[in-house]
Short mmCIF file of C-alpha atoms in Angstrom, two decimals:
data_model
loop_
_atom_site.label_atom_id
_atom_site.label_comp_id
_atom_site.label_asym_id
_atom_site.label_seq_id
_atom_site.Cartn_x
_atom_site.Cartn_y
_atom_site.Cartn_z
CA MET J 1 15.01 228.69 -66.70
CA MET J 2 12.02 227.13 -68.36
CA ARG J 3 10.02 229.62 -70.45
CA ARG J 4 6.48 230.70 -68.63
CA ILE J 5 3.39 229.85 -70.45
CA HIS J 6 1.57 232.67 -72.04
CA SER J 7 -2.23 232.62 -70.92
CA ARG J 8 -4.84 233.49 -73.47
CA ILE J 9 -7.66 233.43 -70.70
CA ASP J 10 -9.88 236.64 -70.45
CA PRO J 11 -11.32 236.47 -67.11
CA ARG J 12 -13.77 239.30 -68.11
CA ASP J 13 -15.39 236.95 -71.19
CA ALA J 14 -18.92 235.65 -70.55
CA ALA J 15 -18.22 232.35 -70.99
CA PHE J 16 -15.57 232.29 -68.34
CA LEU J 17 -17.76 233.82 -65.86
CA ALA J 18 -20.44 231.16 -66.61
CA ASN J 19 -17.93 228.37 -66.33
CA VAL J 20 -16.87 229.87 -62.97
CA GLU J 21 -20.17 229.65 -61.61
CA HIS J 22 -20.72 225.86 -62.79
CA ASN J 23 -17.44 224.80 -61.31
CA ARG J 24 -18.03 226.80 -58.00
CA ALA J 25 -21.05 224.90 -57.59
CA LEU J 26 -19.65 221.55 -58.33
CA ALA J 27 -16.90 222.56 -55.75
CA ALA J 28 -19.52 223.41 -53.28
CA GLU J 29 -21.31 220.07 -53.67
CA LEU J 30 -17.97 218.33 -53.05
CA GLU J 31 -17.53 220.27 -49.91
CA ARG J 32 -21.07 219.33 -48.94
CA ARG J 33 -20.48 215.72 -49.35
CA GLN J 34 -17.13 215.41 -47.61
CA HIS J 35 -18.66 217.82 -44.71
CA ALA J 36 -21.45 214.96 -44.43
CA VAL J 37 -18.88 212.15 -44.51
CA ARG J 38 -16.31 213.90 -41.83
CA THR J 39 -18.49 215.24 -39.18
CA ILE J 40 -22.24 214.46 -39.48
CA ARG J 41 -23.07 211.33 -36.89
CA PRO J 42 -26.06 210.55 -35.07
CA GLU J 43 -26.23 212.01 -31.68
CA ARG J 44 -26.58 208.69 -29.94
CA ASP J 45 -23.39 207.54 -31.49
CA LEU J 46 -21.50 210.75 -30.30
CA GLN J 47 -22.98 210.10 -26.77
CA ARG J 48 -21.65 206.79 -26.78
CA LEU J 49 -18.56 207.65 -27.57
CA GLU J 50 -18.72 210.23 -24.72
CA ARG J 51 -19.62 207.55 -22.30
CA GLN J 52 -16.72 205.25 -23.20
CA GLY J 53 -14.17 208.04 -22.64
CA LYS J 54 -13.71 207.81 -26.33
CA MET J 55 -12.52 210.75 -28.78
CA THR J 56 -14.01 210.97 -32.30
CA VAL J 57 -11.90 209.56 -35.24
CA ARG J 58 -10.84 213.09 -36.14
CA ALA J 59 -10.07 214.31 -32.68
CA ARG J 60 -7.69 211.37 -32.56
CA LEU J 61 -6.04 212.47 -35.93
CA GLU J 62 -5.62 215.81 -34.66
CA GLN J 63 -4.02 214.79 -31.58
CA LEU J 64 -1.66 212.55 -33.73
CA LEU J 65 -0.42 214.97 -36.44
CA ASP J 66 2.56 217.18 -36.07
CA PRO J 67 0.85 220.54 -35.61
CA GLY J 68 0.43 222.60 -38.56
CA THR J 69 1.17 220.17 -41.21
CA PRO J 70 -0.59 219.01 -44.13
CA PHE J 71 -2.77 216.07 -44.25
CA LEU J 72 -3.60 214.50 -47.35
CA GLU J 73 -6.84 212.40 -46.79
CA LEU J 74 -7.48 209.42 -49.26
CA SER J 75 -11.01 208.36 -50.34
CA THR J 76 -13.07 210.28 -48.34
CA LEU J 77 -16.33 209.55 -50.37
CA ALA J 78 -15.57 205.80 -50.26
CA ALA J 79 -18.94 203.85 -50.42
CA GLY J 80 -20.97 206.97 -51.11
CA GLU J 81 -22.87 205.46 -53.73
CA THR J 82 -23.48 201.90 -52.26
CA PRO J 83 -26.55 200.72 -50.73
CA TYR J 84 -25.21 200.95 -47.27
CA ALA J 85 -23.71 204.50 -47.96
CA GLU J 86 -25.72 206.05 -44.80
CA ASP J 87 -24.56 203.25 -42.58
CA ALA J 88 -20.98 203.61 -43.50
CA PRO J 89 -19.87 207.32 -44.38
CA GLY J 90 -16.24 207.24 -45.82
CA ALA J 91 -16.78 203.53 -45.58
CA GLY J 92 -16.46 203.81 -42.03
CA GLN J 93 -12.45 204.41 -42.42
CA LEU J 94 -10.37 207.25 -42.17
CA VAL J 95 -7.19 207.03 -44.23
CA GLY J 96 -4.47 209.33 -45.29
CA ILE J 97 -0.91 210.82 -45.31
CA GLY J 98 0.25 212.99 -42.66
CA ILE J 99 3.34 214.15 -40.55
CA VAL J 100 3.82 212.36 -37.36
CA SER J 101 7.08 213.07 -35.36
CA GLY J 102 8.56 214.52 -38.53
CA LYS J 103 7.91 211.22 -40.73
CA GLU J 104 5.66 210.77 -43.39
CA VAL J 105 3.11 207.91 -42.58
CA VAL J 106 0.14 206.21 -43.89
CA ILE J 107 -2.76 206.65 -41.37
CA ARG J 108 -5.53 204.29 -41.10
CA ALA J 109 -8.09 204.56 -38.29
CA ASP J 110 -11.32 202.65 -37.94
CA ASP J 111 -14.45 205.16 -37.22
CA SER J 112 -16.14 203.69 -34.38
CA SER J 113 -19.07 206.42 -34.29
CA VAL J 114 -20.04 203.94 -37.59
CA LYS J 115 -21.56 200.57 -36.35
CA GLY J 116 -18.83 200.42 -33.94
CA GLY J 117 -16.21 200.40 -36.19
CA ALA J 118 -17.47 197.37 -38.28
CA TRP J 119 -15.86 196.67 -41.62
CA TYR J 120 -18.18 196.60 -44.85
CA PRO J 121 -17.03 195.35 -48.03
CA MET J 122 -15.79 199.13 -49.19
CA SER J 123 -14.04 199.33 -45.67
CA VAL J 124 -11.94 196.38 -46.49
CA LYS J 125 -11.23 198.03 -49.87
CA LYS J 126 -10.32 201.21 -48.52
CA ILE J 127 -8.00 199.46 -46.02
CA VAL J 128 -6.25 197.24 -48.69
CA ARG J 129 -5.74 200.28 -50.74
CA ALA J 130 -4.33 202.11 -47.91
CA LEU J 131 -1.50 199.37 -47.33
CA ASP J 132 -1.20 198.97 -51.16
CA ILE J 133 0.02 202.73 -50.77
CA ALA J 134 2.28 201.94 -47.86
CA ILE J 135 3.96 199.06 -50.05
CA GLU J 136 4.42 200.96 -53.11
CA ASN J 137 5.83 204.08 -51.39
CA ARG J 138 7.58 202.56 -48.59
CA LEU J 139 5.65 204.54 -46.03
CA PRO J 140 5.38 203.51 -42.32
CA VAL J 141 1.58 202.94 -40.95
CA VAL J 142 -0.12 203.93 -37.99
CA HIS J 143 -3.05 202.03 -37.53
CA MET J 144 -5.77 203.33 -35.03
CA CYS J 145 -7.93 200.32 -34.19
CA ASP J 146 -11.44 200.39 -32.67
CA SER J 147 -13.51 197.95 -34.74
CA ALA J 148 -16.19 195.55 -33.83
CA GLY J 149 -14.98 193.28 -36.91
CA GLY J 150 -16.66 192.30 -40.05
CA PHE J 151 -20.28 193.49 -40.87
CA LEU J 152 -21.51 189.94 -40.86
CA PRO J 153 -24.53 190.52 -43.14
CA LEU J 154 -22.37 191.28 -46.07
CA GLN J 155 -19.43 188.90 -45.13
CA ALA J 156 -19.75 187.16 -48.83
CA GLN J 157 -18.51 190.42 -50.11
CA PHE J 158 -15.45 191.00 -48.42
CA PHE J 159 -13.98 187.81 -46.96
CA ALA J 160 -12.92 185.08 -49.12
CA ASP J 161 -11.63 186.73 -52.33
CA ARG J 162 -8.22 187.56 -53.37
CA TYR J 163 -8.62 191.14 -52.21
CA GLY J 164 -10.95 190.57 -49.49
CA ALA J 165 -10.00 191.01 -45.73
CA GLY J 166 -7.09 188.50 -46.08
CA ARG J 167 -5.44 190.87 -48.02
CA ILE J 168 -4.99 193.45 -45.17
CA PHE J 169 -2.78 190.86 -43.10
CA ARG J 170 -0.91 189.87 -46.11
CA ASN J 171 -0.04 193.41 -46.92
CA GLN J 172 0.93 193.90 -43.38
CA SER J 173 3.24 191.01 -43.61
CA THR J 174 4.54 192.56 -46.64
CA LEU J 175 5.50 195.72 -45.31
CA SER J 176 7.24 193.96 -42.22
CA LYS J 177 9.26 191.84 -44.68
CA MET J 178 10.23 194.84 -46.50
CA GLY J 179 11.21 196.72 -43.32
CA VAL J 180 8.68 199.03 -43.15
CA PRO J 181 7.67 199.77 -39.71
CA GLN J 182 4.17 199.81 -38.41
CA VAL J 183 2.57 200.69 -35.04
CA ALA J 184 -0.95 199.66 -33.82
CA LEU J 185 -2.73 201.93 -31.28
CA VAL J 186 -5.79 200.02 -29.99
CA LEU J 187 -8.47 202.56 -28.74
CA GLY J 188 -11.44 200.04 -28.60
CA ASN J 189 -12.16 196.28 -29.74
CA CYS J 190 -9.90 194.45 -32.29
CA THR J 191 -12.08 191.47 -32.85
CA ALA J 192 -11.93 188.44 -34.94
CA GLY J 193 -9.55 189.15 -38.02
CA GLY J 194 -8.74 192.68 -36.39
CA ALA J 195 -7.12 191.31 -33.89
CA TYR J 196 -4.47 190.28 -36.26
CA ILE J 197 -3.70 194.11 -36.99
CA PRO J 198 -1.85 194.75 -33.65
CA ALA J 199 -0.48 191.25 -33.84
CA LEU J 200 1.16 191.86 -37.11
CA SER J 201 2.44 195.44 -36.25
CA ASP J 202 6.01 195.78 -35.12
CA TYR J 203 5.02 197.83 -32.08
CA SER J 204 1.39 197.96 -30.41
CA VAL J 205 -0.14 200.04 -27.65
CA ILE J 206 -3.24 199.53 -25.95
CA VAL J 207 -5.61 201.54 -23.93
CA ARG J 208 -6.84 200.44 -20.50
CA GLY J 209 -10.44 200.03 -20.03
CA THR J 210 -11.37 200.55 -23.53
CA GLY J 211 -8.75 198.56 -25.77
CA ALA J 212 -9.24 194.76 -26.18
CA ILE J 213 -7.85 192.21 -28.57
CA PHE J 214 -9.48 188.91 -29.02
CA LEU J 215 -10.52 186.48 -31.82
CA GLY J 216 -13.73 185.71 -30.30
CA GLY J 217 -15.47 188.20 -27.46
CA PRO J 218 -17.00 187.25 -24.48
CA PRO J 219 -20.47 186.03 -25.94
CA LEU J 220 -18.88 183.96 -28.70
CA VAL J 221 -16.38 182.29 -25.81
CA LYS J 222 -19.80 181.53 -23.81
CA ALA J 223 -21.17 180.10 -26.80
CA ALA J 224 -18.36 178.13 -28.19
CA THR J 225 -16.88 176.99 -24.65
CA GLY J 226 -19.44 177.98 -21.89
CA GLU J 227 -16.75 180.04 -20.24
CA ASP J 228 -17.71 183.27 -18.57
CA VAL J 229 -15.24 185.75 -19.06
CA THR J 230 -15.00 189.69 -19.03
CA VAL J 231 -13.61 191.88 -21.51
CA ASP J 232 -10.36 192.84 -19.70
CA GLU J 233 -9.70 189.00 -18.76
CA LEU J 234 -9.99 188.11 -22.27
CA GLY J 235 -8.04 190.67 -24.02
CA GLY J 236 -7.61 193.79 -22.04
CA ALA J 237 -4.67 196.03 -21.69
CA ASP J 238 -2.77 194.34 -18.59
CA MET J 239 -3.49 190.97 -19.86
CA HIS J 240 -1.77 191.58 -23.34
CA THR J 241 1.07 193.75 -21.90
CA SER J 242 1.86 191.41 -19.00
CA VAL J 243 0.84 187.97 -19.86
CA SER J 244 0.18 187.24 -23.58
CA GLY J 245 2.71 189.58 -25.07
CA VAL J 246 0.50 190.62 -28.01
CA ALA J 247 0.59 194.25 -26.84
CA ASP J 248 3.70 196.14 -25.90
CA TYR J 249 2.64 199.36 -23.94
CA PRO J 250 -0.46 199.93 -21.82
CA ALA J 251 -1.80 203.50 -22.02
CA ASP J 252 -3.72 205.33 -19.24
CA ASN J 253 -6.46 207.23 -21.75
CA GLU J 254 -6.56 207.68 -25.56
CA LEU J 255 -4.08 210.66 -25.27
CA HIS J 256 -1.52 208.89 -23.28
CA GLY J 257 -1.63 206.21 -26.01
CA ILE J 258 -1.37 208.66 -28.59
CA ALA J 259 1.65 210.22 -26.98
CA ILE J 260 3.39 206.86 -26.78
CA THR J 261 2.78 206.29 -30.47
CA ARG J 262 4.24 209.67 -31.42
CA GLU J 263 7.33 208.62 -29.25
CA ILE J 264 7.75 205.24 -30.98
CA VAL J 265 7.31 206.94 -34.70
CA ALA J 266 9.92 209.44 -33.73
CA GLN J 267 12.41 206.38 -33.24
CA TRP J 268 12.16 205.41 -36.88
CA ARG J 269 14.78 206.04 -39.56
CA ARG J 270 13.79 208.57 -42.22
CA GLN J 271 14.16 207.31 -45.92
CA PRO J 272 16.32 209.05 -48.14
CA LYS J 273 14.14 210.62 -51.32
CA ALA J 274 14.82 209.20 -54.46
CA GLY J 275 15.35 211.40 -57.61
CA GLU J 276 16.52 214.75 -58.39
CA PRO J 277 16.32 216.81 -55.03
CA ALA J 278 13.40 219.44 -54.89
CA ILE J 279 14.68 223.05 -55.24
CA ASP J 280 12.63 226.14 -53.63
CA PRO J 281 8.98 226.41 -54.88
CA GLU J 282 7.59 229.30 -56.75
CA PRO J 283 3.92 229.74 -56.82
CA PRO J 284 2.19 229.95 -60.26
CA ALA J 285 2.37 232.99 -62.06
CA TYR J 286 -1.26 232.77 -62.89
CA ASP J 287 -4.11 232.60 -60.22
CA PRO J 288 -5.00 228.93 -59.50
CA ALA J 289 -8.59 230.17 -59.06
CA GLU J 290 -8.97 231.09 -62.65
CA LEU J 291 -9.18 227.15 -63.23
CA TYR J 292 -12.96 227.46 -62.57
CA GLY J 293 -13.28 229.73 -65.53
CA ILE J 294 -11.14 227.38 -67.81
CA LEU J 295 -12.83 224.51 -67.26
CA PRO J 296 -16.17 224.47 -69.53
CA ALA J 297 -19.48 223.75 -68.06
CA ASP J 298 -20.09 221.55 -70.82
CA GLY J 299 -17.68 218.31 -70.63
CA ARG J 300 -17.70 218.11 -74.41
CA VAL J 301 -16.18 221.24 -75.07
CA GLN J 302 -12.41 221.11 -75.64
CA PHE J 303 -10.27 223.38 -73.83
CA ASP J 304 -6.40 223.92 -73.73
CA MET J 305 -4.52 222.11 -71.07
CA ARG J 306 -1.79 224.28 -71.32
CA GLU J 307 -4.02 226.85 -69.38
CA VAL J 308 -4.54 224.11 -66.53
CA ILE J 309 -0.52 223.43 -66.45
CA ALA J 310 -0.23 227.27 -66.09
CA ARG J 311 -2.10 227.17 -62.80
CA ILE J 312 -0.44 224.30 -61.16
CA VAL J 313 3.12 224.38 -61.86
CA ASP J 314 5.84 226.51 -60.41
CA GLY J 315 6.22 229.70 -61.90
CA SER J 316 3.66 228.79 -64.74
CA ARG J 317 6.81 227.57 -66.27
CA PHE J 318 6.75 224.73 -68.71
CA HIS J 319 9.29 223.10 -70.99
CA GLU J 320 7.28 221.63 -73.98
CA TYR J 321 8.72 218.52 -75.87
CA GLN J 322 8.04 218.30 -79.44
CA PRO J 323 5.33 221.32 -79.43
CA GLY J 324 4.71 220.96 -83.13
CA TYR J 325 4.19 217.02 -83.45
CA GLY J 326 1.44 214.89 -82.33
CA THR J 327 -0.25 218.30 -80.93
CA THR J 328 -3.24 216.43 -79.39
CA LEU J 329 -1.05 215.20 -76.55
CA ILE J 330 0.94 217.83 -74.61
CA CYS J 331 4.54 216.82 -73.14
CA GLY J 332 6.86 218.63 -71.28
CA TYR J 333 9.04 219.27 -68.31
CA ALA J 334 8.01 221.41 -65.06
CA ARG J 335 8.29 221.55 -61.66
CA ILE J 336 5.58 221.64 -58.65
CA TRP J 337 6.51 222.69 -55.40
CA GLY J 338 10.27 222.51 -56.20
CA GLN J 339 9.75 219.04 -57.62
CA GLN J 340 10.53 218.28 -61.42
CA VAL J 341 7.72 216.42 -63.27
CA GLY J 342 7.21 215.24 -66.57
CA ILE J 343 3.41 216.01 -67.74
CA LEU J 344 1.58 214.41 -70.34
CA ALA J 345 -1.66 215.98 -70.85
CA ASN J 346 -4.55 215.55 -73.37
CA ASN J 347 -5.84 218.27 -76.02
CA GLY J 348 -7.89 216.16 -77.88
CA VAL J 349 -8.19 212.32 -79.35
CA LEU J 350 -5.07 210.49 -79.21
CA PHE J 351 -3.68 209.84 -82.87
CA SER J 352 -0.56 207.95 -83.88
CA ASP J 353 1.92 210.80 -83.81
CA SER J 354 0.69 211.45 -80.17
CA ALA J 355 0.61 208.27 -79.16
CA LEU J 356 4.16 207.81 -80.48
CA LYS J 357 5.36 211.19 -78.99
CA GLY J 358 3.80 210.14 -75.45
CA ALA J 359 5.76 206.94 -75.46
CA HIS J 360 8.90 208.28 -76.21
CA PHE J 361 8.34 211.36 -73.57
CA ILE J 362 7.96 208.63 -70.94
CA GLU J 363 11.10 206.84 -71.98
CA LEU J 364 13.00 210.01 -71.66
CA CYS J 365 11.44 210.53 -68.00
CA ASP J 366 12.18 207.05 -67.11
CA GLN J 367 15.82 207.31 -68.18
CA ASN J 368 15.98 210.73 -66.21
CA ARG J 369 14.36 209.21 -63.22
CA THR J 370 11.61 212.11 -63.58
CA PRO J 371 8.24 211.29 -61.89
CA LEU J 372 5.20 211.31 -64.30
CA LEU J 373 2.16 213.35 -64.05
CA PHE J 374 -0.79 212.39 -66.46
CA LEU J 375 -3.51 214.81 -66.93
CA GLN J 376 -6.36 213.37 -68.23
CA ASN J 377 -9.04 214.48 -70.34
CA ILE J 378 -9.30 211.84 -73.32
CA THR J 379 -11.93 210.41 -75.30
CA GLY J 380 -10.08 207.89 -76.78
CA PHE J 381 -7.68 206.92 -79.62
CA MET J 382 -8.82 207.74 -83.05
CA VAL J 383 -10.87 205.06 -85.14
CA GLY J 384 -11.73 204.37 -88.68
CA ARG J 385 -10.31 202.86 -91.61
CA GLU J 386 -7.51 205.29 -92.41
CA TYR J 387 -6.20 205.48 -88.77
CA GLU J 388 -6.27 201.63 -88.61
CA ARG J 389 -4.44 201.13 -91.92
CA ARG J 390 -1.82 203.66 -90.46
CA GLY J 391 -1.39 201.39 -87.35
CA ILE J 392 -3.36 203.36 -84.40
CA THR J 393 -3.72 200.10 -82.68
CA LYS J 394 -0.03 199.21 -82.85
CA ASP J 395 1.12 202.85 -81.76
CA GLY J 396 -1.49 202.96 -79.08
CA ALA J 397 0.31 199.70 -77.86
CA LYS J 398 3.36 201.59 -77.78
CA MET J 399 2.04 203.97 -75.49
CA ILE J 400 0.29 201.49 -73.21
CA MET J 401 3.73 199.45 -73.22
CA ALA J 402 5.61 202.60 -72.04
CA VAL J 403 3.11 203.62 -69.49
CA SER J 404 2.99 199.89 -68.15
CA GLY J 405 6.85 199.59 -67.98
CA ALA J 406 7.66 203.31 -66.59
CA SER J 407 9.87 202.67 -63.45
CA VAL J 408 9.31 206.18 -62.10
CA PRO J 409 6.37 207.18 -60.00
CA LYS J 410 3.21 207.81 -61.79
CA ILE J 411 0.34 210.23 -60.60
CA SER J 412 -2.94 210.55 -62.55
CA ILE J 413 -5.56 213.48 -62.37
CA ASN J 414 -8.66 212.98 -64.39
CA CYS J 415 -9.80 216.37 -65.40
CA GLY J 416 -12.42 215.84 -67.59
CA ALA J 417 -13.20 212.76 -69.49
CA SER J 418 -11.45 209.35 -69.46
CA PHE J 419 -13.10 207.12 -72.24
CA GLY J 420 -11.91 203.84 -73.46
CA ALA J 421 -8.48 202.91 -74.36
CA GLY J 422 -7.52 206.44 -73.53
CA THR J 423 -7.96 205.66 -70.19
CA TYR J 424 -5.25 203.04 -70.45
CA GLY J 425 -2.82 205.23 -72.53
CA MET J 426 -3.23 207.93 -70.00
CA ASN J 427 -2.18 205.67 -66.75
CA GLY J 428 -5.65 204.90 -65.66
CA ARG J 429 -6.41 202.90 -62.35
CA ALA J 430 -5.42 199.32 -63.90
CA PHE J 431 -1.67 200.68 -64.56
CA ASP J 432 -1.00 201.27 -61.06
CA PRO J 433 -0.57 205.06 -60.60
CA ARG J 434 1.05 205.77 -57.19
CA PHE J 435 -1.79 208.08 -56.57
CA MET J 436 -5.01 209.01 -58.98
CA PHE J 437 -7.42 211.81 -58.05
CA SER J 438 -10.28 213.37 -59.92
CA TRP J 439 -12.04 216.49 -60.17
CA PRO J 440 -15.66 216.86 -59.69
CA ARG J 441 -16.47 217.42 -63.29
CA SER J 442 -14.72 214.23 -64.41
CA GLN J 443 -16.16 210.97 -66.11
CA VAL J 444 -14.61 207.50 -66.54
CA ALA J 445 -16.33 204.75 -68.65
CA VAL J 446 -15.93 202.73 -72.07
CA MET J 447 -17.51 205.62 -73.68
CA GLY J 448 -19.45 208.92 -73.21
CA ALA J 449 -23.15 208.48 -72.52
CA GLU J 450 -24.28 209.94 -75.74
CA GLN J 451 -22.00 207.61 -77.71
CA ALA J 452 -23.39 204.45 -75.69
CA ALA J 453 -26.92 205.52 -76.42
CA GLY J 454 -26.09 206.16 -79.84
CA VAL J 455 -24.27 202.68 -80.33
CA LEU J 456 -27.32 200.95 -78.85
CA THR J 457 -29.80 202.81 -80.84
CA THR J 458 -27.88 202.08 -84.17
CA VAL J 459 -27.74 198.31 -83.08
CA LYS J 460 -31.59 198.29 -82.49
CA ILE J 461 -32.32 200.20 -85.59
CA ARG J 462 -30.43 197.76 -87.99
CA GLN J 463 -31.87 195.04 -86.16
CA MET J 464 -35.32 196.10 -87.12
CA GLU J 465 -34.46 197.02 -90.63
CA ARG J 466 -33.20 193.53 -91.33
CA GLU J 467 -36.86 192.13 -89.98
CA GLY J 468 -38.50 194.80 -92.12
CA GLY J 469 -39.63 197.02 -89.36
CA ALA J 470 -38.69 200.66 -88.09
CA LEU J 471 -38.52 202.45 -84.78
CA THR J 472 -40.74 205.38 -84.05
CA ASP J 473 -39.20 208.66 -82.28
CA GLU J 474 -40.51 207.43 -79.15
CA GLN J 475 -39.09 204.19 -79.19
CA ILE J 476 -35.64 205.46 -80.02
CA ALA J 477 -36.20 207.72 -77.14
CA ALA J 478 -37.16 205.02 -74.98
CA ILE J 479 -33.80 203.34 -75.74
CA ARG J 480 -31.67 206.26 -75.52
CA GLU J 481 -32.83 207.66 -72.17
CA PRO J 482 -32.25 204.89 -69.93
CA VAL J 483 -28.95 204.49 -71.13
CA ILE J 484 -27.82 207.90 -71.19
CA ALA J 485 -29.01 208.43 -67.34
CA GLU J 486 -27.41 205.41 -66.20
CA TYR J 487 -24.18 206.08 -67.95
CA GLN J 488 -24.21 209.60 -66.44
CA ARG J 489 -24.70 207.93 -63.00
CA SER J 490 -22.21 205.12 -63.30
CA SER J 491 -19.28 207.20 -65.10
CA SER J 492 -19.66 210.24 -62.97
CA ALA J 493 -16.67 211.13 -60.23
CA TRP J 494 -19.05 210.58 -57.40
CA TYR J 495 -19.58 206.74 -58.32
CA ALA J 496 -15.83 206.28 -59.33
CA THR J 497 -14.62 207.49 -55.91
CA SER J 498 -17.34 205.52 -54.12
CA GLU J 499 -15.76 202.29 -55.94
CA LEU J 500 -12.15 203.56 -55.00
CA TRP J 501 -11.29 203.98 -58.70
CA ASP J 502 -9.40 206.97 -57.68
CA ASP J 503 -7.81 207.97 -54.27
CA GLY J 504 -10.32 210.86 -53.89
CA VAL J 505 -12.07 213.76 -55.72
CA ILE J 506 -10.23 216.79 -55.14
CA ASP J 507 -11.21 220.57 -55.88
CA PRO J 508 -9.21 221.77 -58.80
CA LEU J 509 -7.81 224.60 -56.47
CA ALA J 510 -6.10 221.90 -54.48
CA THR J 511 -4.58 220.20 -57.25
CA ARG J 512 -0.96 221.77 -56.94
CA GLU J 513 -0.91 220.74 -53.04
CA THR J 514 -2.30 217.50 -53.56
CA ILE J 515 0.31 216.42 -56.01
CA ALA J 516 3.29 217.89 -54.03
CA ILE J 517 2.26 215.65 -51.13
CA ALA J 518 1.65 212.85 -53.41
CA LEU J 519 5.04 213.21 -54.98
CA SER J 520 6.79 213.52 -51.79
CA ALA J 521 5.25 210.32 -50.49
CA ALA J 522 6.21 208.30 -53.76
CA LEU J 523 9.74 209.36 -53.56
CA ASN J 524 10.36 207.29 -50.47
CA THR J 525 10.51 204.44 -52.80
CA PRO J 526 14.12 203.89 -54.94
CA ILE J 527 13.58 204.17 -58.55
CA PRO J 528 14.82 201.14 -60.32
CA GLU J 529 16.65 200.88 -63.70
CA PRO J 530 14.15 201.31 -66.57
CA ARG J 531 13.20 198.14 -68.34
CA TYR J 532 10.41 197.59 -70.87
CA GLY J 533 8.72 194.87 -72.60
CA VAL J 534 8.58 194.52 -76.71
CA PHE J 535 7.62 197.43 -78.56
CA ARG J 536 5.68 196.37 -82.03
CA MET J 537 7.67 198.25 -84.55
#
């Protein structure tokens, strides 16, 4: 039995109580932003859906999911910091992992209350990411299609690039090649490239009267060929299920279509889970709500990540690896909802010894087929002449090599800071974590705002000194303040999730459940044998 972490937190402490107030405000801001994206729509758009006999995208989701089962929504706040944020809340897409007919599936749904479901640049990126998740974790996909096609004024931003709209169809084809099933439920228009989503799915269901699939709608056909044709004649349910064969099942209405979809998913084979079987879960011994008091209001203040671990793992039990060596990186084993994980958590800057410890621990977990959880709060690797002479770059490269080469599922949570090369060593987005989430207080950037302003100010001061001049305090402030303001904006959790640098901002109190769902999904994929590149010794 693993030992229980001994917490040193005093919930009556004044600093603790101040932190609680600050972090509750951040959680409330997250809830406000999510509520706006999920529910607030112009009345005219809601009335339009009602006239068309359509449900909202979230009402459709509720009917699709097994009652009482969890749903892990992903990238809720995508596009939230873009110029078109108000026009495309959530990038006009609803994406997540849920249970349908007893199967774990990725669900991707167009939100037709947003510009008729038109795809914006971040809509495409969100769809591609959803299908990447399906590929990485061998998860079947349910597409709920209701899209007017690409938002043409911004087509240059989402059409031609490697990860543009064509990647959606490439990913669908890849899933089919892997034997991972997909079903498309056509609830509205599937226009232009969107027509390929049902065509590339293993099964397709189409609703009479509202569902339609065509490469070009009636106006385009008229302009191109002079032919007059109705929507139903061109791409309606009866034509596609009895003439073209593009769709398989006609449905009388949306509820009927969802019922057919659930029946289809029920026939799919359930994947055996990889790794060690989970055991009965145990709640943490400490109240997760205490996380609000543990996390400092000032992001520059260090805190003990063991206190965080104690509030997200089963029984607050943790077997720490090499507790007396490389102490700025905590490594060890725990269970989350009964599933064993290896945890790497930052307790300060990464030195050579902590990087070596991390690399070795990753290899141990990989050999033991134990999934990895990275809890990021890192300003980077240590810099300076002494540390370079000791080989900090070489040792940091070992940790990066281990992170890159690990075959087990990797999940990352940005709990505070994720700066510079520390982001690389702690399994940042570029290292393909199966899932990555951020807390509202988190930041990700090359360096912190104060450090960036300091670097640029120092460069300018030295330039002036070489020219025989000097900067006044006012001139220094004029350099620093815009840099700090821009860094704070572009390194915030809201900006990161807007750009899909993570899979969503989560309330710290939801971390344990979020990790559990992500782990369950990740273990649908067999774990290959460990294999690494060259470690520079």
